[in-house]
mmCIF file of C-alpha atoms in Angstrom:
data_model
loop_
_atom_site.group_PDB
_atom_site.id
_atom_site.type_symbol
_atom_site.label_atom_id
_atom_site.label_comp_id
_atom_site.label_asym_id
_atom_site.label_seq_id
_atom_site.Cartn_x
_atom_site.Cartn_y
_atom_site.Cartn_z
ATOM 1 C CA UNK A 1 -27.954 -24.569 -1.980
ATOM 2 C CA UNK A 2 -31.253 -26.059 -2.136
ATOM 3 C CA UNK A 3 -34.128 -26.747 0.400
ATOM 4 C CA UNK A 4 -36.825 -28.603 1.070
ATOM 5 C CA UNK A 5 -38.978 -27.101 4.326
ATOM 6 C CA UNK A 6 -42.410 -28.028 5.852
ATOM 7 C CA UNK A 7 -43.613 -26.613 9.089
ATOM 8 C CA UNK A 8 -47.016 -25.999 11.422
ATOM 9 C CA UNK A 9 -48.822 -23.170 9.534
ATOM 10 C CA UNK A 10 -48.834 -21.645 6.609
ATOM 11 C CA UNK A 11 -47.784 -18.443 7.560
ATOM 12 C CA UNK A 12 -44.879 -20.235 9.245
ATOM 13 C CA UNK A 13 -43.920 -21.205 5.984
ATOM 14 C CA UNK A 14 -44.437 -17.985 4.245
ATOM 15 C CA UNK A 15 -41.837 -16.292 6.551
ATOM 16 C CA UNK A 16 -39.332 -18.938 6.325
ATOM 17 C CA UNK A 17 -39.387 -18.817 2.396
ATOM 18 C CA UNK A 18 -39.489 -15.197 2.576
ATOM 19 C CA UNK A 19 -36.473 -15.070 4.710
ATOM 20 C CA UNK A 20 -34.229 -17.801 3.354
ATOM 21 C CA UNK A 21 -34.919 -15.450 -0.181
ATOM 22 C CA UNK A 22 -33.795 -12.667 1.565
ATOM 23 C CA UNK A 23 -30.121 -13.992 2.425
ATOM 24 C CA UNK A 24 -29.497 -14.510 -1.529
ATOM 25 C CA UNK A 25 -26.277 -14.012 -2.848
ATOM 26 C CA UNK A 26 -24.096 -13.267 -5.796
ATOM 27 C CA UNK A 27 -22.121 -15.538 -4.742
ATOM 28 C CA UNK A 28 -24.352 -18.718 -3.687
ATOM 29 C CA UNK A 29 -27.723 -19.024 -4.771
ATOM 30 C CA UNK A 30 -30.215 -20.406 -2.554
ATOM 31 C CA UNK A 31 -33.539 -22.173 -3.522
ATOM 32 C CA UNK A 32 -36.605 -23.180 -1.774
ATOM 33 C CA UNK A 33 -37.337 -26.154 -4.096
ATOM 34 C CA UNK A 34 -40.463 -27.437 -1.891
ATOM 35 C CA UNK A 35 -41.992 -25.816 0.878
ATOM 36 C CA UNK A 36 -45.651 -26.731 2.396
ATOM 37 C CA UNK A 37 -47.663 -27.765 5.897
ATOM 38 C CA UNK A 38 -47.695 -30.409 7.632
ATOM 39 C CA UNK A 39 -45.502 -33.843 8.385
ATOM 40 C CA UNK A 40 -42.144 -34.500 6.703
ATOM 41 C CA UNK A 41 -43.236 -37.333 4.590
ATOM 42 C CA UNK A 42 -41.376 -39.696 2.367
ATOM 43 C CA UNK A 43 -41.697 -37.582 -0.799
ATOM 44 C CA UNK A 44 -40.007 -34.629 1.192
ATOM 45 C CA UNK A 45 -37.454 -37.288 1.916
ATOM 46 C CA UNK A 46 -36.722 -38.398 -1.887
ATOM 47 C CA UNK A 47 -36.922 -34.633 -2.911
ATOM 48 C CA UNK A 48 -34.232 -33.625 -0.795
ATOM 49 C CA UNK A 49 -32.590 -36.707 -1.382
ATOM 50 C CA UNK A 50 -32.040 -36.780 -5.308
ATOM 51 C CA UNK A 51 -31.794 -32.603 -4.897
ATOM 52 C CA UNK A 52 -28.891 -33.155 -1.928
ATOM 53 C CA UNK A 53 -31.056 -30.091 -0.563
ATOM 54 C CA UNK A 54 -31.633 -29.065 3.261
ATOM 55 C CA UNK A 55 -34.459 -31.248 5.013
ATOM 56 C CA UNK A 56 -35.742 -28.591 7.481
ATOM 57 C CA UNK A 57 -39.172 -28.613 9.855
ATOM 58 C CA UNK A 58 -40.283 -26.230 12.020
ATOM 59 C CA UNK A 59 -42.805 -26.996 14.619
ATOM 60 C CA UNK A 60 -43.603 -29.850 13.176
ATOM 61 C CA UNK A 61 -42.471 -33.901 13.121
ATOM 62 C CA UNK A 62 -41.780 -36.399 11.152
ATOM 63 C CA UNK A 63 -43.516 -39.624 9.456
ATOM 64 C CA UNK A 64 -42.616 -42.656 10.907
ATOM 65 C CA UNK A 65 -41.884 -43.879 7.101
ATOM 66 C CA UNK A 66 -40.315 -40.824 6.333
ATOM 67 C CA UNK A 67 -37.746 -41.499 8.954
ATOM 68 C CA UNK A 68 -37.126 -44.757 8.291
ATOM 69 C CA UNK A 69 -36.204 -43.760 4.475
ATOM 70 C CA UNK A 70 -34.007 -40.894 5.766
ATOM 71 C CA UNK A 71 -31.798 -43.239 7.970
ATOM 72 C CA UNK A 72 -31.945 -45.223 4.769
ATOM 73 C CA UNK A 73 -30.972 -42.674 2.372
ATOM 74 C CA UNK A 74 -28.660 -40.742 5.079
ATOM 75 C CA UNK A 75 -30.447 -37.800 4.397
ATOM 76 C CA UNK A 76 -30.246 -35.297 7.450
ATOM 77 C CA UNK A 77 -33.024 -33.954 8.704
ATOM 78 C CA UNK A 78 -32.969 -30.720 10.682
ATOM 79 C CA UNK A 79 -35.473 -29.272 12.988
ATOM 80 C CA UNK A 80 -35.990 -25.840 14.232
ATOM 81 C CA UNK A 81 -38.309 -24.126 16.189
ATOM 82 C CA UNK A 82 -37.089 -20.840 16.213
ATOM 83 C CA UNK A 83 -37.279 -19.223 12.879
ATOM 84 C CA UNK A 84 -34.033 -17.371 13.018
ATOM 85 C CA UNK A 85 -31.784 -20.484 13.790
ATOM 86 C CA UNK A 86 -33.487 -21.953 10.997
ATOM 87 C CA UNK A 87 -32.474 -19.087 8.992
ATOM 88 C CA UNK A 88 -28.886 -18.851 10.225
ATOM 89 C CA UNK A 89 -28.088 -22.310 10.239
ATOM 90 C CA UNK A 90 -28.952 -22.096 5.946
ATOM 91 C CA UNK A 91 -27.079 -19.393 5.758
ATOM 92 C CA UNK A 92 -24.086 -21.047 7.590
ATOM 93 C CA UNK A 93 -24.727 -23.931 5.364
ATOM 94 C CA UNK A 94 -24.259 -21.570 2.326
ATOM 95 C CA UNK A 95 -21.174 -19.944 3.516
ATOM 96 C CA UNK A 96 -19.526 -23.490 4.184
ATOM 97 C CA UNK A 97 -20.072 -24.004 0.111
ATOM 98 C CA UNK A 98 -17.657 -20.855 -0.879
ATOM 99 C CA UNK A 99 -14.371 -21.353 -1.363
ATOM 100 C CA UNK A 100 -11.953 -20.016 0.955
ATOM 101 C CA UNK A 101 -9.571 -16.568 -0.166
ATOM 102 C CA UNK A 102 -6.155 -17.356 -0.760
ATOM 103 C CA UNK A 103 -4.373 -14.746 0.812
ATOM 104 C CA UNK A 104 -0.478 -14.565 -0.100
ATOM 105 C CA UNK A 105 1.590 -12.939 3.192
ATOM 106 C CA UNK A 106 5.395 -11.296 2.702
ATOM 107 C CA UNK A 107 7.622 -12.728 5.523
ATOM 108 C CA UNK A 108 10.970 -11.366 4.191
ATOM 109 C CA UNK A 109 13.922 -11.653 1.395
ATOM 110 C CA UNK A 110 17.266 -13.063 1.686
ATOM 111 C CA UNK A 111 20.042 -11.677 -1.281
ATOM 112 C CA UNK A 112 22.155 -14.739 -2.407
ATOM 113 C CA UNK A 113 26.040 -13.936 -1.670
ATOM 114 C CA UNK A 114 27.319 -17.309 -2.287
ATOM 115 C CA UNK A 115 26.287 -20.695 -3.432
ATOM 116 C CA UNK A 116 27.300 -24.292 -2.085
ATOM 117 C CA UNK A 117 26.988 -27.657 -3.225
ATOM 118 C CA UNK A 118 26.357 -30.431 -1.006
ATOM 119 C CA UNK A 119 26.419 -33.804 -1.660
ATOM 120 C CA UNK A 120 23.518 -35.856 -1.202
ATOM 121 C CA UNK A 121 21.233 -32.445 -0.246
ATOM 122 C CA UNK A 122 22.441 -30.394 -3.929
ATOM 123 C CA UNK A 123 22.283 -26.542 -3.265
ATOM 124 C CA UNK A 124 22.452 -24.320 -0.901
ATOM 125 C CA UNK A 125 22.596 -20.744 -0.951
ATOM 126 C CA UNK A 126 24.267 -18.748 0.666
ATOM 127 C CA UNK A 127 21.893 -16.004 1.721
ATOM 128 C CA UNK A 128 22.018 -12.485 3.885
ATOM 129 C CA UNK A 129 18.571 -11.824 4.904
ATOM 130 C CA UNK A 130 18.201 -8.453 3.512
ATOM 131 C CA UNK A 131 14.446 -7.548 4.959
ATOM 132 C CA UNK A 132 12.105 -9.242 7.063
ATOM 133 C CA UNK A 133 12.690 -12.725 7.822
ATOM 134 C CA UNK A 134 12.963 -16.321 6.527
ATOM 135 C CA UNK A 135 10.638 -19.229 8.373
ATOM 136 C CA UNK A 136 11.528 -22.706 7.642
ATOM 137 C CA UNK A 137 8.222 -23.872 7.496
ATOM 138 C CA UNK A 138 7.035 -21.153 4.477
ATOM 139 C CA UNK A 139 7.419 -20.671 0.880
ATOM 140 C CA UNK A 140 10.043 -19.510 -1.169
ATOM 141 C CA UNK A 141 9.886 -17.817 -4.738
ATOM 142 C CA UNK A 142 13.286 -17.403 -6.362
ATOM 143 C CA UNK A 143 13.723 -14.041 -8.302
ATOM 144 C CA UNK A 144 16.205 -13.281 -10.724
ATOM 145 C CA UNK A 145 16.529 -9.912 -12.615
ATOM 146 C CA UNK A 146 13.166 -9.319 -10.509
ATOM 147 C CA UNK A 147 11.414 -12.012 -12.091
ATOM 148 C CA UNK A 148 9.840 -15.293 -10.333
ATOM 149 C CA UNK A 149 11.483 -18.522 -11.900
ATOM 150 C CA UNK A 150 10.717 -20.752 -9.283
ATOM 151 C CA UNK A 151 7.964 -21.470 -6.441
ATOM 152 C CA UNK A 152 8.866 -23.854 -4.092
ATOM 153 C CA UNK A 153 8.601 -24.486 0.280
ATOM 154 C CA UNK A 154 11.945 -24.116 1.634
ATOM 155 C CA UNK A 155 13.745 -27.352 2.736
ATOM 156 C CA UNK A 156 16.893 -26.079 4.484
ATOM 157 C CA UNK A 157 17.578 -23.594 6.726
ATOM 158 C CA UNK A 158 21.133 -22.726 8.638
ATOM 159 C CA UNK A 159 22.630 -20.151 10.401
ATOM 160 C CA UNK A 160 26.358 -21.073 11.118
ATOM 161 C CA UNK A 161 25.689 -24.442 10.356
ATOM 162 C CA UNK A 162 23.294 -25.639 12.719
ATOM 163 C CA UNK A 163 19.142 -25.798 11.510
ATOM 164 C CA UNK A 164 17.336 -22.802 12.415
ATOM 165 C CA UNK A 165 13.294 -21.989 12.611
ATOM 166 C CA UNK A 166 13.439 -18.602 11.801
ATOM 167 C CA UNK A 167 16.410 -16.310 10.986
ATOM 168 C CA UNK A 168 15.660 -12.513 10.933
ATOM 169 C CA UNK A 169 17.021 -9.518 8.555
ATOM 170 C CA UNK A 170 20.539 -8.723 8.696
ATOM 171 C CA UNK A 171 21.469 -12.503 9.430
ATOM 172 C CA UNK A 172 23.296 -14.616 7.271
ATOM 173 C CA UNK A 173 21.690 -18.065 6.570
ATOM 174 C CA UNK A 174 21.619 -20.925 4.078
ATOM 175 C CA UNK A 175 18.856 -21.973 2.874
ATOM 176 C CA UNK A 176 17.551 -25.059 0.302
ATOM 177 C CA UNK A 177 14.685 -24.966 -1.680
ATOM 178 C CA UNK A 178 13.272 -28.242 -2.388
ATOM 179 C CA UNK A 179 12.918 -29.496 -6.146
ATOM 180 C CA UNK A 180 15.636 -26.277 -6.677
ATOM 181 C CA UNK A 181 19.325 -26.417 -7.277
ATOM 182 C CA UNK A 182 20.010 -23.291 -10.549
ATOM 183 C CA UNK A 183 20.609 -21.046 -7.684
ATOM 184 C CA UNK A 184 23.281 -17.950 -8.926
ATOM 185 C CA UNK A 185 24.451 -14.865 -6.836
ATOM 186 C CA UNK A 186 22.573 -12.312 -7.156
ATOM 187 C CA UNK A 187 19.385 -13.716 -6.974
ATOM 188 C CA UNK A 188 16.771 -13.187 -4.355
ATOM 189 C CA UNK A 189 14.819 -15.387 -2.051
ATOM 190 C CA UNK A 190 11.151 -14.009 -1.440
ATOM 191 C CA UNK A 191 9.583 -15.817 1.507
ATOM 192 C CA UNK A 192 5.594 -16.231 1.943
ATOM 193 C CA UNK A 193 3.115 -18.078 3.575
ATOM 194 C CA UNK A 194 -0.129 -18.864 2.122
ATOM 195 C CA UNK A 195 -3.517 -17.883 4.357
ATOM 196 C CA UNK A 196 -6.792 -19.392 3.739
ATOM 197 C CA UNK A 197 -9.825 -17.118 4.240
ATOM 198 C CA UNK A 198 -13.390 -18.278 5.083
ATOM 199 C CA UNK A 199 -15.965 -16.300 2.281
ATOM 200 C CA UNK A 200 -19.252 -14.842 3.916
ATOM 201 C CA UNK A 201 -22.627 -14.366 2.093
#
């Protein structure tokens, strides 16, 4: 994340770089590429500009020319006149650039007992929910022998024949895996859902 700040004073200035330094991290690196006193002017507009940094004032305005070429450009310009807003919203900006966690969540396992063909839908297995429980909206990964050999979001879900949301351990269910149809007995059904996780600094 780079930015480009001008405010009132120079000490002003000298605490805001010193500040946006100190919320550096390994994982986003944050850069004062221009600071100074004084107006936003144009140049502060094409710096941030070509850099796609943060246009930030504090205390202090704006050219009339320099806002004309930021509407232009659509280059934002943000201003503060409290110093820790100014810090926390760069630091928000930085967090918004990390990736999110994946996070992988166990819902349950079904054995397979039997296995069904269907015309027009293909297979469906026959399944005892052995712990947890199934969701029809999650994931499925298809282990045989205790190894994955297919990843895939569940398509099908009954319990004595009718479509069901959710079917809990020691139910019997049948379930179809989309894109899937090797089903044998003896394999399992592990169920998951997939949480994303906002990264702090």
């Amino acid at each position: 994340v780079e930015v480009v700040v001008k405010s009132d004073t120079r000490g002003s200035t000298e605490a805001i770089v010193r500040q946006i330094e100190d919320i550096q991290s390994e994982k986003v690196i944050i850069k004062v590429i221009h600071s100074g006193v004084g107006l936003i002017n144009e140049s502060d507009v094409s710096l941030a500009t070509a850099s796609n940094a943060l246009l930030l004032s504090f205390n202090t305005s704006v050219t009339k020319e320099a806002k004309q070429k930021a509407k232009l450009n659509k280059q934002h310009i943000s201003n503060f006149s409290i110093i820790y807003e100014l810090i926390e919203y760069v630091s928000d900006h930085a967090s918004g650039k990390l990736k999110p966690k994946i996070k992988e969540n166990y819902l349950g396992k079904a054995e397979i007992l039997k296995v069904f063909k269907v015309s027009k839908i293909g297979s469906i297995a026959g399944c005892i929910v052995s712990d947890g429980l199934v969701n029809k909206d999650a994931k499925a990964r298809v282990l045989r022998n205790e190894e994955p050999i297919f990843d895939g979001k569940i398509s099908s879900l009954k319990r004595e024949k009718n479509e069901s949301n959710e079917v809990r351990a020691g139910t019997e269910c049948g379930i179809g895996i989309k894109d899937f149809d090797e089903f044998e007995v003896g394999d399992f059904i592990e169920v998951y859902n997939i949480e994303e996780i906002a990264q702090s600094l």
